[in-house]
Amino acid sequence: MDHILLSHGSGGKNSRKLLKFIYDSLGDIVINRGEDSGIAILQTDKLAITTDSYVIDPIFFPGGDIGKLSVCGTLNDLAMVGAIPKYLTLCFIIEENFPFNNLRKILYSIKEEAESAGIKIIAGDTKIVSKGKLDKIFINTTGYGIIEHSQEINSHNAQPGDAVIVTGDIGDHGAAIMAVRNDFESDLTSDCASVVPLIRKLLAENINIHTLRDPTRGGLASILNEIAISSSIDIELEKVKIPIKDSVNGICDILGIDPLYMACEGRAAIICPESEVGDILNILKETNDGKNACKIGNIVDKSKEPRVYLKTFIGARRILPLLSREQTPRIC
Amino acid sequence: MKNKFKDNSQLIQLLQQVDKLLTLSPFADRQCNFMEICGTHTVSILKYGFRNYFKKRINFLSGPGCPVCVTSQKDIDKVISLAQMGVRIATFGDLIKVPGSKSSLEEQMALGKEVNVVYNPLDCLKIADETDEEVVFIAVGFETTIPVIASLILDAKKLRIENLSILPLMKTIPTALNFLLTNLENEIDGFICPGHVSVIIGERPYKIIPEKYGIPCVIAGFEPVDIGLAIESLVSQIRKHTPIVDNRYKRVVKEKGNISARRLIEEVFEKTDVEWRGFGEVPASGLKLREKFSKFDAEKKFNINVKSSPEPEGCICGEVIAGKKQPVECPLFAKKCTPDTPIGPCMVSYEGACSAFYKYGEE
């Protein structure tokens, strides 16, 4: 049997076979197998929970696949409140006739990411739908993490005078996906990765952080606008300081898209007091995923009409707005 | 690879020089009005911050260079009427959201009407080949796009495709410019002439502007350095009182343009009077199919019955296109009219002035 059949979702023999296939592929990262509920053991009074569904097209892309994305994406959301991830739930909705080989590849990616993050799969589900009712495979993951630090890290906490730092190049994921979709030959790869190790390092060094966000759908411009609105502040970025690969700029030029609105899947924007910038950059630059980290701007002022401004390379200022009609079909 | 037209430190020096010139005579006590005809120039000028950089010294006015924006309300209604008749519409994506007087293509799609978005008019050959339905390509565009539309007609004829036609809404830039110049209300100190259109028509059609009206012209590309050079050219021409058509986009625009592309246009189309949003009817400023290709004319093939209808209440797209007003002067701008809920076409198209102001506007 090479392909998923509807009967794999029937609850009968084939369902058990599919479940065994998943357990075998994931190995010992799955706990509480076969029970109706997983039981988490946590010694904390502060728990972070986040959930996300992954519907990306294509499911395999340079630098990752939907499996890796479904783990990293959720872990990154936990990291954005400074949580240490502990457990993940894993739900698949699969289109009839989906190849087992592809499922295995996806499961191996999930295993690899979960192992390197030291987390366990605590619960899960599979559903099979008839051909044409969805596109190949959708994954939902819910992440649970514990918060050990005592900082207030949230979107409402950005303050005038703070610096804005990004942990690496902007727009790689979105550009890589667009390249594949448009049949462009390119060496672009997605930045899909967990930023948990970077953030844990910063917190371990007692760095004072005000806000963390990962620039996924909508890109850097969108999340900074959201932070500006939540914190009632104006942000000013310097275009020349934002790290963007020439190849990403190239593909964005061809497609008429602004890289600042392109999704990243392995980056974080850090908003912190200016006095922390030096230490943060020193710590990040020692890591492989953070070696291109840099400061790209500042929070300039409190504002009743919060805005993000971009200083262009000729030294003029323009608004970097929240886009309302960005077409980024199923990029994450 | 670094793009020297995008990322060039010499540009900043150039702009500083221009800025200095603008404090001297004859600019010292007034603002210059420069009109960029092409919508893509409007986008570049805003996106790279030129508008903000020269604030108070140069007033950039958008011109009639966005093909979707200049399409009249009546013509949009014709498109929607065709969709309602049940023919399969093939169109550039920008047109889908443009509101007609009662509906839009987007709404017709939601109601189940067939609308195919194409990037290249020639894609229509394949669409028509794969269906028995009538396929109508909505032929909007200027000289840049018209040669490809001409090729579509020639190929359809050669391949004997019977179920394909076009709704001819094409317009030509030089005629519109002449019309604009004879009806000017504002003083225009310089024109930034379109880059892509000029690839086809060359430098000659603009010559009348400096020669008859004494207004400097520059043909420009779309990268920051191109825009910087264009502004520098216009400012120097004004200073020296030597208005010419300065081609600063020589890497793609040749003096005579693209002769074979113009022959294609000539073979398939002939001049006709058309209605522009913002201008009304402009004599000989559009193109219709020559008699021998008339079976490809959707207007003749289908009984399109559409009455003239007024532009949406409060919308000033017409005045924006004619360079009379800025998008921010519109009472609907960014309030009732946004890219999500566009009321006029200038808020829909990527090249539309209102959409560019919404996206890249300064403080």
XYZ file of C-alpha atoms in Angstrom:
695
model
C 0.000 0.000 0.000
C 1.659 3.206 -1.159
C -1.099 5.725 -0.676
C -3.455 6.877 2.044
C -6.971 5.498 1.550
C -10.200 6.756 3.018
C -10.284 3.598 5.147
C -7.151 4.830 6.949
C -9.502 7.243 8.652
C -12.292 4.746 9.312
C -11.364 3.763 12.850
C -10.845 0.153 11.787
C -7.812 -1.951 10.935
C -6.358 0.474 8.445
C -6.592 3.305 10.978
C -4.492 1.252 13.364
C -1.988 0.648 10.571
C -1.717 4.376 9.894
C -1.298 5.108 13.578
C 1.446 2.482 13.849
C 3.137 4.006 10.813
C 3.092 7.416 12.487
C 4.317 6.075 15.847
C 7.094 4.083 14.177
C 8.227 7.087 12.193
C 8.165 9.480 15.142
C 9.752 7.055 17.623
C 10.033 7.949 21.264
C 9.136 11.607 20.941
C 5.513 10.426 21.213
C 4.328 9.918 24.781
C 1.020 8.674 26.231
C 0.428 6.543 23.121
C -3.041 5.293 22.495
C -4.717 7.069 25.396
C -7.650 9.393 24.861
C -5.786 12.217 26.583
C -2.148 12.958 27.144
C -1.100 13.861 30.674
C 1.362 16.709 31.046
C 3.571 17.014 34.069
C 4.529 20.610 34.633
C 5.956 22.302 37.673
C 5.106 25.883 36.986
C 2.444 28.447 37.564
C 3.043 30.141 34.208
C 2.195 28.192 31.082
C 2.258 29.452 27.501
C -0.068 27.854 24.953
C -0.252 28.532 21.227
C -1.823 26.841 18.239
C -1.384 27.134 14.501
C -2.477 25.343 11.344
C -0.114 24.787 8.437
C -1.497 24.693 4.906
C 1.547 25.649 2.850
C 1.773 25.007 -0.880
C 4.149 23.421 -1.893
C 4.514 21.037 1.043
C 8.191 20.404 0.245
C 10.300 23.489 -0.404
C 13.999 24.394 -0.398
C 15.054 24.547 3.244
C 12.161 22.614 4.748
C 8.759 21.034 4.463
C 5.338 21.321 6.056
C 6.452 19.011 8.893
C 9.445 21.105 9.910
C 7.363 24.245 9.519
C 4.563 22.882 11.726
C 6.999 22.308 14.589
C 9.228 25.396 14.168
C 6.293 27.736 13.582
C 4.602 26.757 16.823
C 7.834 26.619 18.842
C 8.660 30.109 17.595
C 5.330 31.411 18.795
C 6.142 30.013 22.253
C 9.594 31.618 22.106
C 7.955 35.000 21.408
C 6.728 35.151 25.002
C 9.997 33.742 26.280
C 8.527 30.299 27.023
C 10.526 27.077 27.078
C 8.617 24.559 24.913
C 7.708 21.247 26.554
C 4.883 19.563 24.649
C 3.285 19.640 21.232
C 0.031 18.211 19.935
C 0.012 17.069 16.319
C -3.058 16.799 14.081
C -3.083 15.786 10.444
C -5.826 16.230 7.907
C -4.796 14.230 4.874
C -6.238 13.997 1.373
C -7.094 10.528 0.143
C -4.368 9.072 -2.102
C -1.559 10.991 -0.355
C 1.676 8.969 -0.738
C 2.954 7.229 2.389
C 6.484 8.107 1.327
C 5.718 11.791 1.576
C 4.048 11.277 4.941
C 7.156 9.494 6.152
C 9.389 12.400 5.044
C 7.140 14.835 6.870
C 7.130 12.699 10.035
C 10.930 12.429 9.986
C 11.203 16.220 9.759
C 8.843 16.554 12.701
C 10.877 14.041 14.686
C 14.143 15.803 13.955
C 12.839 19.228 14.999
C 11.092 17.894 18.094
C 14.205 16.040 19.204
C 16.486 19.008 18.786
C 14.033 21.166 20.755
C 13.720 18.510 23.479
C 9.932 18.385 23.324
C 7.444 15.513 23.329
C 4.318 14.928 21.248
C 1.635 14.611 23.883
C -1.525 14.142 21.789
C -2.545 13.902 18.194
C -5.186 13.110 15.638
C -5.518 12.076 12.010
C -8.424 12.632 9.644
C -8.626 11.507 6.034
C -10.857 13.382 3.579
C -11.856 12.373 0.052
C -9.784 13.460 -2.896
C -10.257 17.083 -3.842
C -11.633 18.079 -0.429
C -8.283 19.545 0.587
C -4.879 20.011 -0.962
C -2.600 17.092 0.067
C -2.049 17.603 3.776
C -2.818 20.165 6.462
C -1.206 20.051 9.907
C -2.275 21.659 13.151
C 0.054 21.823 16.133
C -0.515 23.213 19.606
C 2.506 24.023 21.710
C 2.851 24.168 25.483
C 5.777 25.872 27.163
C 6.715 27.053 30.603
C 7.771 30.566 31.490
C 10.641 30.789 33.936
C 11.651 34.421 33.512
C 9.869 37.242 35.281
C 9.935 39.801 32.455
C 6.919 41.378 30.764
C 7.526 40.373 27.150
C 4.582 41.343 24.970
C 3.420 43.553 22.098
C 2.164 46.259 24.469
C 5.530 46.792 26.056
C 7.571 48.561 23.346
C 8.737 51.945 24.645
C 10.107 55.178 23.212
C 13.872 54.960 22.916
C 13.844 51.178 22.467
C 15.824 49.585 19.661
C 14.479 47.209 17.014
C 16.693 44.222 16.223
C 16.168 41.414 13.715
C 17.927 38.094 14.202
C 18.747 37.557 10.530
C 17.988 38.189 6.847
C 14.431 39.151 6.010
C 12.052 37.540 3.511
C 13.927 34.303 2.721
C 10.993 31.956 3.340
C 8.442 33.909 1.316
C 10.884 34.460 -1.534
C 11.883 30.769 -1.652
C 8.224 29.730 -1.828
C 7.410 32.282 -4.517
C 10.430 31.113 -6.545
C 9.239 27.505 -6.460
C 5.669 28.485 -7.288
C 6.744 30.541 -10.286
C 9.232 27.944 -11.551
C 12.160 30.319 -11.112
C 15.575 28.766 -10.892
C 17.189 30.111 -7.762
C 19.408 29.144 -4.866
C 16.951 30.609 -2.371
C 16.181 28.513 0.678
C 13.615 29.090 3.380
C 14.913 30.316 6.730
C 12.531 27.846 8.410
C 14.093 27.131 11.818
C 13.398 27.290 15.513
C 14.454 30.529 17.179
C 13.990 28.970 20.633
C 17.765 28.467 21.209
C 18.480 32.132 20.366
C 15.816 33.485 22.699
C 16.744 31.059 25.505
C 20.333 32.256 25.282
C 19.273 35.880 25.622
C 17.034 35.139 28.589
C 19.721 33.021 30.248
C 22.013 36.063 30.088
C 19.336 38.166 31.799
C 18.868 40.422 28.798
C 16.035 42.881 29.262
C 13.531 42.365 26.413
C 10.334 44.372 25.948
C 8.748 42.746 22.888
C 9.362 39.703 20.706
C 7.560 38.825 17.462
C 8.307 36.466 14.629
C 7.671 38.050 11.227
C 5.697 35.254 9.587
C 2.720 35.987 7.326
C 2.705 39.680 6.401
C 6.428 39.921 7.118
C 8.431 42.410 9.156
C 6.365 45.428 8.101
C 3.121 43.859 9.331
C 4.327 42.690 12.746
C 5.998 46.021 13.466
C 2.757 47.799 12.597
C 0.926 45.495 14.997
C 3.448 46.249 17.741
C 3.170 49.991 17.019
C -0.607 49.805 17.419
C -0.487 47.617 20.559
C 2.103 49.829 22.268
C 0.795 53.177 20.867
C 4.195 54.125 19.529
C 5.879 55.216 16.292
C 8.692 53.098 14.918
C 11.358 54.329 12.500
C 13.396 51.847 10.469
C 16.408 52.510 8.290
C 16.047 50.713 4.978
C 19.803 50.390 4.431
C 20.235 48.588 7.753
C 17.607 45.900 7.132
C 19.422 42.741 6.048
C 17.918 41.425 2.818
C 19.724 39.088 0.435
C 20.286 40.360 -3.122
C 18.575 37.216 -4.422
C 15.493 37.963 -2.296
C 15.443 41.550 -3.570
C 15.786 40.210 -7.103
C 12.784 37.909 -6.962
C 10.706 40.553 -5.180
C 11.528 43.009 -7.980
C 10.361 40.551 -10.621
C 7.122 39.775 -8.798
C 6.458 43.343 -7.695
C 6.418 42.399 -4.014
C 8.109 44.254 -1.192
C 10.455 41.956 0.783
C 9.435 43.737 3.975
C 6.051 42.019 3.588
C 7.535 38.589 2.838
C 7.192 35.873 5.454
C 10.148 34.663 7.510
C 9.918 31.355 9.385
C 13.122 31.406 11.405
C 13.561 35.010 12.484
C 12.526 37.174 15.384
C 12.189 40.901 15.846
C 13.452 41.957 19.267
C 12.483 45.238 20.865
C 14.640 46.138 23.839
C 16.174 49.103 25.655
C 18.949 50.697 23.578
C 21.438 49.805 26.329
C 20.941 46.076 25.638
C 21.719 46.252 21.916
C 25.453 45.585 22.219
C 25.023 42.521 24.439
C 22.200 41.100 22.320
C 24.144 41.420 19.086
C 27.242 39.875 20.704
C 25.234 36.886 21.907
C 23.313 36.417 18.645
C 26.344 36.772 16.403
C 28.019 33.838 18.157
C 25.248 31.553 16.865
C 24.791 30.274 13.348
C 21.134 31.331 13.064
C 21.848 34.768 14.521
C 25.072 35.701 12.762
C 23.374 38.300 10.529
C 21.482 39.904 13.405
C 21.449 43.677 13.418
C 19.726 46.739 14.741
C 17.378 48.179 12.126
C 15.656 51.058 13.875
C 14.154 52.600 16.974
C 10.909 53.321 18.712
C 10.750 57.090 18.286
C 7.798 58.243 20.309
C 4.471 57.568 21.953
C 1.710 58.129 19.414
C -2.045 58.321 19.217
C -1.810 57.449 15.525
C 0.805 54.708 15.669
C 2.880 54.285 12.534
C 5.936 52.588 11.182
C 8.204 54.859 9.144
C 10.903 53.809 6.758
C 13.892 55.995 6.104
C 14.732 55.217 2.473
C 18.315 55.157 1.322
C 18.144 58.698 -0.041
C 17.386 59.793 3.531
C 13.672 60.506 3.043
C 10.968 59.152 5.320
C 7.829 57.382 4.213
C 5.134 55.350 5.857
C 5.510 51.589 5.938
C 1.836 50.696 6.254
C -0.133 47.661 7.260
C -1.065 46.193 3.909
C -4.643 45.290 3.420
C -4.499 43.472 0.141
C -1.280 41.522 0.252
C -1.612 38.367 -1.794
C 0.352 35.687 -0.052
C -1.591 32.538 -0.814
C -0.827 29.700 1.603
C 2.714 30.600 2.386
C 2.739 29.080 5.877
C 24.376 41.044 -7.978
C 24.222 44.713 -7.029
C 21.905 46.809 -9.145
C 23.763 50.044 -9.818
C 20.519 51.798 -10.708
C 18.985 50.883 -7.375
C 21.826 51.018 -4.935
C 24.273 53.769 -5.744
C 25.896 56.104 -3.251
C 26.457 58.740 -5.963
C 22.712 59.254 -6.097
C 22.736 60.968 -2.715
C 25.342 63.481 -3.937
C 23.318 64.080 -7.084
C 20.178 64.753 -5.073
C 22.051 67.153 -2.795
C 23.203 69.101 -5.861
C 19.664 69.222 -7.231
C 18.401 70.312 -3.842
C 20.885 73.184 -3.835
C 19.819 74.270 -7.342
C 16.230 74.360 -6.160
C 17.076 77.085 -3.644
C 18.344 79.349 -6.444
C 16.583 81.302 -9.168
C 14.131 80.572 -10.789
C 13.014 78.095 -8.150
C 13.719 80.000 -4.962
C 10.238 81.240 -4.196
C 8.036 78.610 -5.750
C 7.305 74.934 -6.032
C 7.948 73.098 -9.311
C 5.145 71.001 -10.750
C 6.471 67.821 -12.350
C 4.056 65.362 -13.855
C 4.955 61.688 -14.032
C 2.764 60.217 -16.735
C 3.312 56.579 -15.875
C 1.796 54.969 -12.790
C 4.916 52.928 -12.146
C 6.840 56.202 -11.819
C 4.309 57.362 -9.225
C 5.016 54.181 -7.277
C 8.827 54.626 -7.484
C 8.682 58.301 -6.503
C 6.700 57.444 -3.380
C 8.349 54.145 -2.554
C 11.904 55.460 -2.568
C 10.938 58.643 -0.742
C 11.544 61.241 -3.515
C 8.259 62.931 -2.830
C 9.162 63.403 0.796
C 12.777 64.354 -0.034
C 11.716 67.247 -2.290
C 8.703 68.188 -0.201
C 7.846 71.905 -0.575
C 10.240 72.241 -3.546
C 8.789 69.792 -6.075
C 5.137 68.899 -6.399
C 4.813 65.560 -8.169
C 1.552 65.161 -10.089
C 0.296 61.839 -11.342
C -0.717 61.650 -14.965
C -2.936 59.483 -17.135
C -0.534 56.548 -17.259
C -2.331 53.721 -15.498
C -4.385 51.823 -18.109
C -6.949 50.533 -15.621
C -7.393 53.967 -14.036
C -8.158 55.744 -17.306
C -10.788 53.186 -18.340
C -14.152 54.911 -18.163
C -16.999 53.843 -15.927
C -19.033 52.976 -19.012
C -16.318 50.656 -20.314
C -16.055 48.915 -16.938
C -19.821 48.404 -17.096
C -19.393 46.847 -20.557
C -16.936 44.334 -19.125
C -19.344 43.406 -16.362
C -22.209 43.180 -18.818
C -20.181 40.698 -20.899
C -19.546 38.572 -17.799
C -23.263 38.655 -17.013
C -24.034 37.412 -20.532
C -22.105 34.269 -19.650
C -19.048 34.700 -21.862
C -15.719 33.696 -20.358
C -13.718 36.815 -19.502
C -9.924 36.838 -19.770
C -8.348 39.874 -18.136
C -5.349 41.337 -16.377
C -5.822 40.883 -12.624
C -6.052 44.599 -11.817
C -9.452 44.920 -13.478
C -11.161 42.396 -11.253
C -11.687 44.654 -8.270
C -12.572 47.816 -10.194
C -16.139 48.707 -9.291
C -18.557 49.363 -12.137
C -21.696 51.368 -11.495
C -23.558 48.352 -10.107
C -21.161 45.434 -9.777
C -17.563 44.344 -10.264
C -15.899 41.359 -11.923
C -15.015 40.143 -8.452
C -18.691 40.049 -7.577
C -19.533 38.305 -10.865
C -16.897 35.661 -10.072
C -18.518 35.081 -6.682
C -21.812 34.603 -8.531
C -20.192 31.865 -10.592
C -19.275 33.741 -13.778
C -16.109 32.568 -15.490
C -13.192 34.997 -15.248
C -9.626 33.987 -16.090
C -6.714 36.154 -14.994
C -3.966 36.258 -17.605
C -0.485 37.749 -17.430
C 0.048 37.627 -21.160
C -2.740 38.264 -23.684
C -1.419 35.338 -25.735
C -2.568 32.994 -22.928
C -6.058 33.580 -24.317
C -5.258 31.350 -27.306
C -4.887 28.371 -24.980
C -7.976 29.276 -22.988
C -10.086 29.565 -26.159
C -8.637 26.341 -27.506
C -9.620 24.389 -24.403
C -13.234 25.501 -24.269
C -16.235 25.789 -26.571
C -17.401 28.870 -24.691
C -16.934 32.371 -26.075
C -13.767 33.934 -24.625
C -13.378 37.718 -24.506
C -10.063 39.345 -23.645
C -10.479 42.751 -22.032
C -7.931 44.684 -24.062
C -6.847 47.551 -21.842
C -3.360 48.963 -22.236
C -1.049 51.478 -23.807
C 1.635 51.112 -26.457
C 3.542 48.715 -24.178
C 0.816 46.078 -24.259
C -0.860 46.787 -27.603
C 1.725 44.961 -29.800
C 1.054 41.741 -27.875
C -2.692 42.242 -28.296
C -2.082 42.704 -32.028
C -0.166 39.415 -32.034
C -3.086 37.749 -30.273
C -5.423 38.833 -33.067
C -3.016 37.765 -35.823
C -2.462 34.361 -34.180
C -6.186 33.845 -33.579
C -6.823 34.586 -37.257
C -4.074 32.271 -38.408
C -5.217 29.462 -36.113
C -8.844 30.089 -37.107
C -9.982 30.413 -33.533
C -13.641 31.332 -33.754
C -14.588 31.656 -30.092
C -12.115 34.421 -29.179
C -12.622 38.173 -29.349
C -11.374 41.295 -27.585
C -13.127 44.247 -26.016
C -10.952 47.026 -27.450
C -10.254 49.600 -24.732
C -6.672 50.441 -25.752
C -5.377 53.982 -25.565
C -2.339 55.820 -26.858
C -0.221 58.099 -24.715
C 0.958 60.925 -27.033
C -2.586 61.862 -28.051
C -3.611 61.989 -24.415
C -0.655 64.209 -23.601
C -1.553 66.644 -26.353
C -5.079 66.757 -25.069
C -3.815 67.334 -21.547
C -1.559 70.170 -22.723
C -4.315 71.951 -24.605
C -6.591 71.713 -21.587
C -4.088 72.532 -18.867
C -5.337 74.312 -15.801
C -2.223 73.890 -13.703
C 1.160 74.969 -14.867
C 3.400 71.984 -15.480
C 7.130 72.645 -15.349
C 8.268 69.278 -16.580
C 7.154 65.856 -17.703
C 8.661 62.547 -16.663
C 7.761 60.498 -19.738
C 6.945 56.795 -19.369
C 9.749 54.259 -19.658
C 8.005 51.225 -21.080
C 5.696 53.046 -23.491
C 8.741 54.890 -24.852
C 10.448 51.586 -25.641
C 7.791 51.210 -28.344
C 7.139 54.803 -29.464
C 10.661 56.221 -29.062
C 11.513 59.867 -28.381
C 9.816 61.609 -31.300
C 6.174 61.766 -30.175
C 7.150 63.877 -27.151
C 9.064 66.498 -29.171
C 6.014 68.688 -29.568
C 6.004 69.279 -25.780
C 9.268 71.263 -25.560
C 8.935 72.661 -29.067
C 5.379 73.947 -28.912
C 4.789 74.369 -25.190
C 8.343 74.988 -23.975
C 8.037 72.323 -21.305
C 11.060 70.109 -20.514
C 10.653 66.340 -20.878
C 12.713 63.423 -19.685
C 12.269 59.743 -20.513
C 13.136 57.767 -17.411
C 13.433 54.278 -15.963
C 11.995 53.197 -12.642
C 14.923 52.587 -10.302
C 15.995 55.232 -7.754
C 18.958 56.352 -9.874
C 16.675 56.693 -12.910
C 14.309 58.923 -10.943
C 17.192 60.978 -9.552
C 18.606 61.522 -13.044
C 15.172 62.460 -14.368
C 14.668 65.110 -11.698
C 18.175 66.441 -12.268
C 17.499 66.662 -16.014
C 14.254 68.597 -15.601
C 15.765 70.993 -13.057
C 18.796 71.695 -15.295
C 16.616 72.188 -18.362
C 14.526 74.754 -16.493
C 17.643 76.531 -15.190
C 19.169 76.755 -18.652
C 15.893 77.512 -20.459
C 16.617 74.670 -22.909
C 13.583 72.426 -22.973
C 14.190 69.178 -24.862
C 13.194 65.526 -24.752
C 16.080 64.150 -22.695
C 16.327 60.389 -22.929
C 17.781 59.158 -19.630
C 16.631 55.586 -20.217
C 18.869 54.874 -23.195
C 19.628 51.384 -21.924
C 16.211 50.336 -23.218
C 14.632 53.289 -25.055
C 15.963 53.914 -28.557
C 15.398 57.203 -30.381
C 13.102 55.608 -32.925
C 11.508 53.136 -30.549
C 10.570 49.648 -31.700
C 9.566 49.925 -35.340
C 8.425 46.322 -35.799
C 6.181 46.509 -32.741
C 4.606 49.669 -34.168
C 4.078 47.906 -37.509
C 2.192 45.150 -35.699
C -0.076 47.749 -34.090
C -0.564 49.468 -37.433
C -1.450 46.204 -39.177
C -4.239 45.273 -36.778
C -5.591 48.526 -35.376
C -6.631 51.984 -36.494
C -7.226 55.185 -34.556
C -10.566 55.969 -33.040
C -12.116 58.416 -30.568
C -12.326 56.990 -27.059
C -13.509 58.032 -23.658
C -10.949 58.462 -20.868
C -11.865 58.667 -17.247
C -11.066 62.205 -16.208
C -10.819 63.609 -19.742
C -14.029 62.524 -21.440
C -13.844 61.746 -25.150
C -10.444 62.415 -26.715
C -10.314 62.387 -30.533
C -8.147 59.686 -32.119
C -6.649 58.653 -28.788
C -7.715 55.027 -28.878
C -7.493 52.067 -31.193
C -10.094 49.852 -32.808
C -9.722 46.730 -34.921
C -9.342 47.265 -38.650
C -12.283 46.110 -40.737
C -10.645 42.838 -41.808
C -10.294 41.814 -38.151
C -13.741 42.986 -37.108
C -14.979 39.497 -36.291
C -12.653 39.615 -33.283
C -14.426 42.679 -31.922
C -16.524 41.677 -28.916
C -18.397 44.952 -29.173
C -19.737 43.823 -32.578
C -20.041 40.146 -31.742
C -22.180 40.628 -28.644
C -25.014 42.928 -28.068
C -23.562 45.013 -25.266
C -26.117 47.486 -24.099
C -24.685 49.830 -21.515
C -25.705 53.379 -20.772
C -23.298 56.090 -19.698
C -23.180 56.317 -15.967
C -21.651 58.909 -13.696
C -18.475 58.226 -11.761
C -18.984 57.179 -8.126
C -20.155 59.989 -5.877
C -17.312 61.825 -4.187
C -14.628 59.967 -6.194
C -12.014 62.282 -7.739
C -10.096 59.655 -9.744
C -10.752 61.669 -12.899
C -9.101 64.764 -11.439
C -6.210 62.717 -10.032
C -5.528 61.229 -13.479
C -5.589 64.696 -15.036
C -3.056 65.960 -12.480
C -5.557 68.430 -11.051
C -5.716 66.953 -7.562
C -3.704 64.712 -5.268
C -5.237 61.482 -3.905
C -5.114 62.846 -0.349
C -7.459 65.663 -1.422
C -10.212 63.102 -2.043
C -12.793 62.997 0.750
C -13.034 59.219 0.326
C -9.273 58.537 0.403
C -8.287 56.023 3.109
C -11.730 56.444 4.640
C -14.461 54.899 2.504
C -12.011 54.099 -0.297
C -9.181 51.686 0.571
C -7.511 48.851 -1.346
C -9.950 46.488 0.389
C -12.998 48.564 -0.450
C -12.019 50.528 -3.549
C -14.491 53.046 -4.878
C -12.434 54.369 -7.792
C -9.982 52.565 -10.089
C -6.930 54.525 -8.868
C -7.227 52.675 -5.549
C -7.294 49.271 -7.260
C -4.434 49.108 -9.702
C -0.865 48.596 -8.455
C 0.032 51.589 -10.625
C -2.914 53.676 -9.462
C -1.963 56.930 -7.753
C -4.382 56.425 -4.849
C -3.173 52.899 -4.206
C 0.456 54.108 -4.292
C -0.342 56.957 -1.880
C -2.166 54.552 0.402
C 0.727 52.125 0.373
C 3.712 54.456 0.381
C 2.297 57.805 1.435
C 4.371 60.080 3.606
C 3.300 61.793 6.789
